PDB file of C-alpha atoms in Angstrom:
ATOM      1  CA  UNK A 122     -28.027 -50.290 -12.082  1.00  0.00           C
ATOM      2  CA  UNK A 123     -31.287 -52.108 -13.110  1.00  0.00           C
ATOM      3  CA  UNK A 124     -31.464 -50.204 -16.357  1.00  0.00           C
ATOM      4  CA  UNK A 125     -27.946 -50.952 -17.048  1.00  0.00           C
ATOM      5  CA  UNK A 126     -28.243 -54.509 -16.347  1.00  0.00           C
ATOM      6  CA  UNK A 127     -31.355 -54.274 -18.764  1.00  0.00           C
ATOM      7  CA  UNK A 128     -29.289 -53.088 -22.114  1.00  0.00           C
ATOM      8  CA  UNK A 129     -26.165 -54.732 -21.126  1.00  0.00           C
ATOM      9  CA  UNK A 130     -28.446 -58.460 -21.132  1.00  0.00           C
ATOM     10  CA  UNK A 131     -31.687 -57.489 -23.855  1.00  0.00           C
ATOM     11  CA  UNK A 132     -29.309 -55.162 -25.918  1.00  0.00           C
ATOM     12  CA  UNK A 133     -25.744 -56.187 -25.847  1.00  0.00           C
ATOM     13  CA  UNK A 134     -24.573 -55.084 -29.029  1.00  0.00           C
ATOM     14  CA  UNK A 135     -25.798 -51.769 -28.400  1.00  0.00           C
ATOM     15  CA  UNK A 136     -24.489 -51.016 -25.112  1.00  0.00           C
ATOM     16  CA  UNK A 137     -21.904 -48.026 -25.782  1.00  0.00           C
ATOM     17  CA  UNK A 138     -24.628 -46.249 -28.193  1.00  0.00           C
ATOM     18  CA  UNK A 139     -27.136 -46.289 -25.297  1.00  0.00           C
ATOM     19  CA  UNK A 140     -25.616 -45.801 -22.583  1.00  0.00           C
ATOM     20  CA  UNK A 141     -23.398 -43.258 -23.830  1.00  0.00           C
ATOM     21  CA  UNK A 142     -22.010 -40.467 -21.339  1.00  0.00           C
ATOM     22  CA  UNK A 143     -24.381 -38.145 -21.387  1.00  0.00           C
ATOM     23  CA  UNK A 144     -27.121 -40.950 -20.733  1.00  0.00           C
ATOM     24  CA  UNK A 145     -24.956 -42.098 -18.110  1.00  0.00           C
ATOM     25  CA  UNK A 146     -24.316 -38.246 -16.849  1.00  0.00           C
ATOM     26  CA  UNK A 147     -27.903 -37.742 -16.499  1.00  0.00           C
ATOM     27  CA  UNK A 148     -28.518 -40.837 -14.840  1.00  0.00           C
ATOM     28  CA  UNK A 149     -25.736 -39.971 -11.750  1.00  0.00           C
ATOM     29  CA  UNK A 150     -27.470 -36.293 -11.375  1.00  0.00           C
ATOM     30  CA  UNK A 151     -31.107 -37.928 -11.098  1.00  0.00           C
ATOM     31  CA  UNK A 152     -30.747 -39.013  -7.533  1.00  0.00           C
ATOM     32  CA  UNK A 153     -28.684 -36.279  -6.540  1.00  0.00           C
ATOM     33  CA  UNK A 154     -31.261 -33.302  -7.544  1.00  0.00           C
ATOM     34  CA  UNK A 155     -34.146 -35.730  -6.461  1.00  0.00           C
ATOM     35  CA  UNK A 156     -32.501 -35.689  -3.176  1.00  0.00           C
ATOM     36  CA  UNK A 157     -31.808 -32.209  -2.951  1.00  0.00           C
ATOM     37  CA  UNK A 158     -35.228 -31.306  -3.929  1.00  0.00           C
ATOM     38  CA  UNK A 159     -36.534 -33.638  -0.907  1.00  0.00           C
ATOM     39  CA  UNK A 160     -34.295 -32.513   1.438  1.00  0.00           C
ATOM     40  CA  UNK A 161     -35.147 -28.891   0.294  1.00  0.00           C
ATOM     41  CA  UNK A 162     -38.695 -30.030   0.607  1.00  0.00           C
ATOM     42  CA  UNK A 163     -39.111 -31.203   3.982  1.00  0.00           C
ATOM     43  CA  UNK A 164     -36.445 -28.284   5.130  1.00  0.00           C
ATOM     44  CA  UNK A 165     -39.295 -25.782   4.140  1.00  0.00           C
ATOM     45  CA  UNK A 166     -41.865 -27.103   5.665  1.00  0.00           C
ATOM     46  CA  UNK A 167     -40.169 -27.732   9.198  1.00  0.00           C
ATOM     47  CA  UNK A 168     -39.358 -23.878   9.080  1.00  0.00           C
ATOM     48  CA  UNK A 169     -42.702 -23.242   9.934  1.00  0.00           C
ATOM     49  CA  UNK A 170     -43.863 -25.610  12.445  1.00  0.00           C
ATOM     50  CA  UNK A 171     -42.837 -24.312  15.908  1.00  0.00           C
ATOM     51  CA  UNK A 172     -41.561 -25.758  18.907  1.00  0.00           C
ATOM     52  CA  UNK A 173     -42.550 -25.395  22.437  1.00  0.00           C
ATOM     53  CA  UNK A 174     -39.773 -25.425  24.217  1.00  0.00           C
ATOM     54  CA  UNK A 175     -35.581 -26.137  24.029  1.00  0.00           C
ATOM     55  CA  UNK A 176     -35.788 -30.001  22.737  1.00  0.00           C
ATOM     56  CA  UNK A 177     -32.948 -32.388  21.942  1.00  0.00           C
ATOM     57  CA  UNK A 178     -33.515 -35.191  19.519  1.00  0.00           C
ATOM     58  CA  UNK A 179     -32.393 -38.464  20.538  1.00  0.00           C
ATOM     59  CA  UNK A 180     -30.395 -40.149  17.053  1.00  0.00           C
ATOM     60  CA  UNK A 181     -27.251 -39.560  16.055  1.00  0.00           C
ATOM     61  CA  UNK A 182     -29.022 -37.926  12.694  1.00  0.00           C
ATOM     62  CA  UNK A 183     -32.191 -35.592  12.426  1.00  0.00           C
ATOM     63  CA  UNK A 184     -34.869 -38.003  11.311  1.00  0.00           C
ATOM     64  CA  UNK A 185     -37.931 -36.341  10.239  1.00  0.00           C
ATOM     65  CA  UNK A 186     -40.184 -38.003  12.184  1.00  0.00           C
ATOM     66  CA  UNK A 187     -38.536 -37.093  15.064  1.00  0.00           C
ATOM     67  CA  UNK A 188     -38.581 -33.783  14.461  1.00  0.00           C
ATOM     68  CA  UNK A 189     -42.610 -34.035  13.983  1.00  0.00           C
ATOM     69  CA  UNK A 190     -42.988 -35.156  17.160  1.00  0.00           C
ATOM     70  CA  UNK A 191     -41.715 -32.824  18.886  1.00  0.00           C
ATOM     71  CA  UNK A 192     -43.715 -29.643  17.093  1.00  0.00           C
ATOM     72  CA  UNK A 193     -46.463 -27.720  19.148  1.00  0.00           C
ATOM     73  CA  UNK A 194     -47.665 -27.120  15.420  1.00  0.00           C
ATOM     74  CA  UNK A 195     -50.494 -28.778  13.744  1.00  0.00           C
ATOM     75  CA  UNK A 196     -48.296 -31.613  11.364  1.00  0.00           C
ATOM     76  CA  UNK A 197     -51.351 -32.905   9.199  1.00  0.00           C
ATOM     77  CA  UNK A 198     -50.109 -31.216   6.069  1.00  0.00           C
ATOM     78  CA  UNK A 199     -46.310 -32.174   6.766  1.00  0.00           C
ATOM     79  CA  UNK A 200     -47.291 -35.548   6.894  1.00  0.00           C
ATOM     80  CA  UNK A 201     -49.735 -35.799   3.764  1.00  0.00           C
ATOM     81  CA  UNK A 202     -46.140 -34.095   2.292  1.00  0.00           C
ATOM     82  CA  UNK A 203     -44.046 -37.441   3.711  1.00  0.00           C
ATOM     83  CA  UNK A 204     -46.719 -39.944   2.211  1.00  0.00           C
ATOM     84  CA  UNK A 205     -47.026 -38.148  -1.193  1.00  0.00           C
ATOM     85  CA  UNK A 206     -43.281 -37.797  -1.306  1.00  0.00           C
ATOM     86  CA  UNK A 207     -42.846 -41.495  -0.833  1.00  0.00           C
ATOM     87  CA  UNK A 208     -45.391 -42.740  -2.452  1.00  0.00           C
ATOM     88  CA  UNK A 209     -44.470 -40.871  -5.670  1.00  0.00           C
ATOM     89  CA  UNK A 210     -40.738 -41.324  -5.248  1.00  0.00           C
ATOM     90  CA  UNK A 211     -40.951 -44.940  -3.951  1.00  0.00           C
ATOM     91  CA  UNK A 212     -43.142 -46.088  -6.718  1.00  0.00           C
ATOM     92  CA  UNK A 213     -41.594 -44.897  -9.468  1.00  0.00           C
ATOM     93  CA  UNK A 214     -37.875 -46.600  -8.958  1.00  0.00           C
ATOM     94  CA  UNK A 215     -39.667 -49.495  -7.571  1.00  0.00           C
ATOM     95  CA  UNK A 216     -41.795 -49.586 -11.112  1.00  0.00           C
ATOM     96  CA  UNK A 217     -38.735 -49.285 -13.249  1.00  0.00           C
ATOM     97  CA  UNK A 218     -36.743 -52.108 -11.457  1.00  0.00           C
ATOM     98  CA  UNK A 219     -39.693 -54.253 -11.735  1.00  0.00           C
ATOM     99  CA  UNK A 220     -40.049 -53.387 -15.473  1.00  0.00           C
ATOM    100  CA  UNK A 221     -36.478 -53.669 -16.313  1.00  0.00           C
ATOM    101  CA  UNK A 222     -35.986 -57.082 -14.425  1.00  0.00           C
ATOM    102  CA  UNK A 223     -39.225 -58.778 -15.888  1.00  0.00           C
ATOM    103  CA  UNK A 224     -37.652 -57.605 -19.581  1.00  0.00           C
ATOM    104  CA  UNK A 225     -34.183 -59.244 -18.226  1.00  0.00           C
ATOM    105  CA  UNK A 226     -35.816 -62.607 -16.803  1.00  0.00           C
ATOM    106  CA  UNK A 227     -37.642 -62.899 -20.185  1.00  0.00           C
ATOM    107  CA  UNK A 228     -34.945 -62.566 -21.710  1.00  0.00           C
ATOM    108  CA  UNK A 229     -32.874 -64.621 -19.538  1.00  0.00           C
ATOM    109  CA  UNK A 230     -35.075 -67.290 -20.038  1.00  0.00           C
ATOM    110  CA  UNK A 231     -34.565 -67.569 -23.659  1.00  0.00           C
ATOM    111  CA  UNK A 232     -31.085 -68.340 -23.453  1.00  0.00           C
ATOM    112  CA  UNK A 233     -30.342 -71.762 -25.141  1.00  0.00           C
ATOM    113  CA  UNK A 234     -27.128 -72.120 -22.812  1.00  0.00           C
ATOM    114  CA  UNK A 235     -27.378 -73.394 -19.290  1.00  0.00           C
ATOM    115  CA  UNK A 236     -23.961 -71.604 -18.426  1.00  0.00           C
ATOM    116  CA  UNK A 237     -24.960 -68.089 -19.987  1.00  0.00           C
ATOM    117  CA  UNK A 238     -28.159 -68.151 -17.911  1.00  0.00           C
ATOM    118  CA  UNK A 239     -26.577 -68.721 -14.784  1.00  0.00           C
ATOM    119  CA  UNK A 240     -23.968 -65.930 -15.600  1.00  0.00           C
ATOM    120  CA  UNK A 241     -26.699 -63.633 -16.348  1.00  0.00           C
ATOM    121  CA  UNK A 242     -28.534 -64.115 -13.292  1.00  0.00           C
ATOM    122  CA  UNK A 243     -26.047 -63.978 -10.724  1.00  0.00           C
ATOM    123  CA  UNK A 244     -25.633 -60.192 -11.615  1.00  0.00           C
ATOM    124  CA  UNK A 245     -29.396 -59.523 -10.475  1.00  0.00           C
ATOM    125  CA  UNK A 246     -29.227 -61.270  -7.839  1.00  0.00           C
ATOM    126  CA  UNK A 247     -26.695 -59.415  -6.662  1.00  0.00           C
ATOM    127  CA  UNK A 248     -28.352 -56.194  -7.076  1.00  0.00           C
ATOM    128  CA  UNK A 249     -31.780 -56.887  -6.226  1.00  0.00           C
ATOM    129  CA  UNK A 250     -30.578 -57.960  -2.518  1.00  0.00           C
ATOM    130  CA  UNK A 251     -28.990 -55.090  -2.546  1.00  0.00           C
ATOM    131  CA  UNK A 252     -32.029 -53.179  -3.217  1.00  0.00           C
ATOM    132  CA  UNK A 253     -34.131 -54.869  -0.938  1.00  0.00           C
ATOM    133  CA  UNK A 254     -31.806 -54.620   2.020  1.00  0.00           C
ATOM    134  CA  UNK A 255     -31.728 -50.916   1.898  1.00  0.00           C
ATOM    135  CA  UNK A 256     -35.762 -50.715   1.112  1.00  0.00           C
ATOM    136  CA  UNK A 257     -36.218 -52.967   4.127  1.00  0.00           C
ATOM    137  CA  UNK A 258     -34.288 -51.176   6.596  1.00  0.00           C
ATOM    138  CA  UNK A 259     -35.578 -47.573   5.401  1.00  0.00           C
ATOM    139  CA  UNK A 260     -38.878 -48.819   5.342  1.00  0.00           C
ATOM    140  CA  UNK A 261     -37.961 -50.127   8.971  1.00  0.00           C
ATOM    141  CA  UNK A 262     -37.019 -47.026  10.249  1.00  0.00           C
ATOM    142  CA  UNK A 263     -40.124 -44.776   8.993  1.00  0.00           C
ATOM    143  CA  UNK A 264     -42.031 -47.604  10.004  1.00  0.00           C
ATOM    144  CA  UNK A 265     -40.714 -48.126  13.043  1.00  0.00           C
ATOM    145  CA  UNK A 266     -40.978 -44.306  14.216  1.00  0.00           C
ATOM    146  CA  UNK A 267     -44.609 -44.036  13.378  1.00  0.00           C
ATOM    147  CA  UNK A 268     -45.736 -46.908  15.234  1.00  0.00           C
ATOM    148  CA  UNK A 269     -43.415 -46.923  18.065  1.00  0.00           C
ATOM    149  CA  UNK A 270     -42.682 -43.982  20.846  1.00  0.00           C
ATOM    150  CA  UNK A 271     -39.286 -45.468  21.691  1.00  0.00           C
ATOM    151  CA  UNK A 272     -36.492 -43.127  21.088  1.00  0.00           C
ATOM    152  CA  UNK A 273     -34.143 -46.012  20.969  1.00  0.00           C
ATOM    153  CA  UNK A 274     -35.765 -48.419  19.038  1.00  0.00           C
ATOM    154  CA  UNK A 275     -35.397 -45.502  16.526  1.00  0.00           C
ATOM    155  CA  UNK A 276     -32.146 -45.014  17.250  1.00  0.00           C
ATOM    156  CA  UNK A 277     -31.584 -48.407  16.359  1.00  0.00           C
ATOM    157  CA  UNK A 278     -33.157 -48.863  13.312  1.00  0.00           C
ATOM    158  CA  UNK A 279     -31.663 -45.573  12.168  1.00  0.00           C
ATOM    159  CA  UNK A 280     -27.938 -47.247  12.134  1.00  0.00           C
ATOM    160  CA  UNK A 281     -29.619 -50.467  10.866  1.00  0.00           C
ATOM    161  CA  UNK A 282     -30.856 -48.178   7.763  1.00  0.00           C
ATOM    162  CA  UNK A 283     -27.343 -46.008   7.651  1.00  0.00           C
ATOM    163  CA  UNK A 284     -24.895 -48.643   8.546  1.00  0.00           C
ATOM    164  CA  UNK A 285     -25.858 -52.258   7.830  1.00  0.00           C
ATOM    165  CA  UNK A 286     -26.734 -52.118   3.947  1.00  0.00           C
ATOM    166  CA  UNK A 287     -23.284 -50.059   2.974  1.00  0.00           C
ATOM    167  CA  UNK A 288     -21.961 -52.855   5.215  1.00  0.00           C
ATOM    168  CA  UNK A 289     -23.351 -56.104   3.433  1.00  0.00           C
ATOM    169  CA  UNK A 290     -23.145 -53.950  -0.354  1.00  0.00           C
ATOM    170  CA  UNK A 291     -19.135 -55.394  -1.021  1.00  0.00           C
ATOM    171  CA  UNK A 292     -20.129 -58.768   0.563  1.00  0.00           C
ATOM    172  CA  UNK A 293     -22.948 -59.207  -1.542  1.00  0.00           C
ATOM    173  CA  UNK A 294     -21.198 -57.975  -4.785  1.00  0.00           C
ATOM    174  CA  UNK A 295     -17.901 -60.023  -3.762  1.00  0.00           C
ATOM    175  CA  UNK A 296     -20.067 -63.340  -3.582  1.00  0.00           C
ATOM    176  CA  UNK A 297     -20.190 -64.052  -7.441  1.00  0.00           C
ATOM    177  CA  UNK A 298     -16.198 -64.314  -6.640  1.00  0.00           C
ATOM    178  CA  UNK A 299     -14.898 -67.954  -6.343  1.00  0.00           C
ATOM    179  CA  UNK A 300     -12.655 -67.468  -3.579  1.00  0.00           C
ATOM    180  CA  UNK A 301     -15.072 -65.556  -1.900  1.00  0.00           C
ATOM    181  CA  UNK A 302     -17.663 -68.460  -2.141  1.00  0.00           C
ATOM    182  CA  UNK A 303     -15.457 -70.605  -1.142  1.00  0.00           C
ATOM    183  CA  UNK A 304     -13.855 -69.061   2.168  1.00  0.00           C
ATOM    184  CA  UNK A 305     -18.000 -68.278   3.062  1.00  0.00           C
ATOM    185  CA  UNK A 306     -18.608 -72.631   2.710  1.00  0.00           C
ATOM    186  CA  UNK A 307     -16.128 -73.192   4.753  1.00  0.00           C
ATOM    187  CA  UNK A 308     -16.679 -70.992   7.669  1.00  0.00           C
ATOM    188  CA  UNK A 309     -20.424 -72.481   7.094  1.00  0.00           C
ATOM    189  CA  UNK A 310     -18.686 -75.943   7.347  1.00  0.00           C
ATOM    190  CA  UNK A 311     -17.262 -75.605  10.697  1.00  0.00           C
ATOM    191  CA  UNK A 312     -21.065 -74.514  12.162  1.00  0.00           C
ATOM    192  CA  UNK A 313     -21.823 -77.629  13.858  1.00  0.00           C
ATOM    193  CA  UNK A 314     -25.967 -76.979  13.099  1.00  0.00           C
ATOM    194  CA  UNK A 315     -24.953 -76.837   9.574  1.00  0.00           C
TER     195      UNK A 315
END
């Protein structure tokens, strides 16, 4: 989304050339095979831990940090695995969003119209609250396992990450619609703090 925000503001006029369907092809199977290939990852290197006895894991999913706790086997080189993966696949989205919106606020900011600037950044607004919900709450969760023993304060922060940003995506995106602005004031209105 950030790099099509990025030719659809810098490079309007060239929008179908660039982002043509085989660009756009390429950029859907990405994530996908990036996914598979962690998921394949991780699912490798569980196989040969073992486990002590019959254990049940208390989430609704199988985090991975779960299942580290409860190995008898030595998890050192699993976990150097987790911080390389996520270091190397956390930067390198995070870099390209930050690159792509600096080039959009730039040139954002050299828009002679007041009206066109507001249009333009309401779309990345949009999308980078988006982007930081679901980085907060996965970050919550991985955080949240390492440091705490809690099975349910896992638990918990595992819906937060699954549930809450697919939740709050359509209300974000539906707040650059009138009505929808509108109907949110005036439910703020009848707070009596507000």
């Amino acid at each position: 989304m950030g790099y099509d925000l990025y030719v659809t503001v810098c490079h309007p006029r060239r929008y179908t050339i660039i982002l043509n369907t085989c660009l756009c092809g390429l950029l859907s199977l990405l994530p996908l095979l990036t996914s598979i290939v962690n998921a394949l990852l991780h699912s490798l290197m569980v196989l040969h831990l073992s486990f002590c006895t019959d254990l049940e894991i208390p989430h609704f999913s199988c985090e991975l940090a779960e299942i580290l706790k409860l190995t008898c086997s030595d998890t050192i080189i699993n976990y150097i695995l987790v911080y390389f993966v996520v270091t190397v696949w956390g930067t390198v989205p995070l870099s390209g969003i930050i690159c792509s919106y600096t080039r959009i606020f730039s040139s954002v900011l050299r828009m002679p119209s007041v009206g066109a600037k507001y249009k333009a950044f309401s779309t990345p607004g949009s999308h980078l609250s988006v982007v930081s919900l679901i980085s907060q709450a996965g970050l919550g969760v991985y955080i949240c396992s390492a440091f705490t023993h809690s099975s349910s304060k896992t638990a918990v922060a595992s819906v937060k990450y699954s549930v809450v940003p697919q939740m709050m995506n359509p209300f974000i995106y539906s707040l650059r619609n009138r009505d929808m602005k509108g109907a949110l004031r005036k439910i703020i209105s009848r707070i009596p703090s507000f």
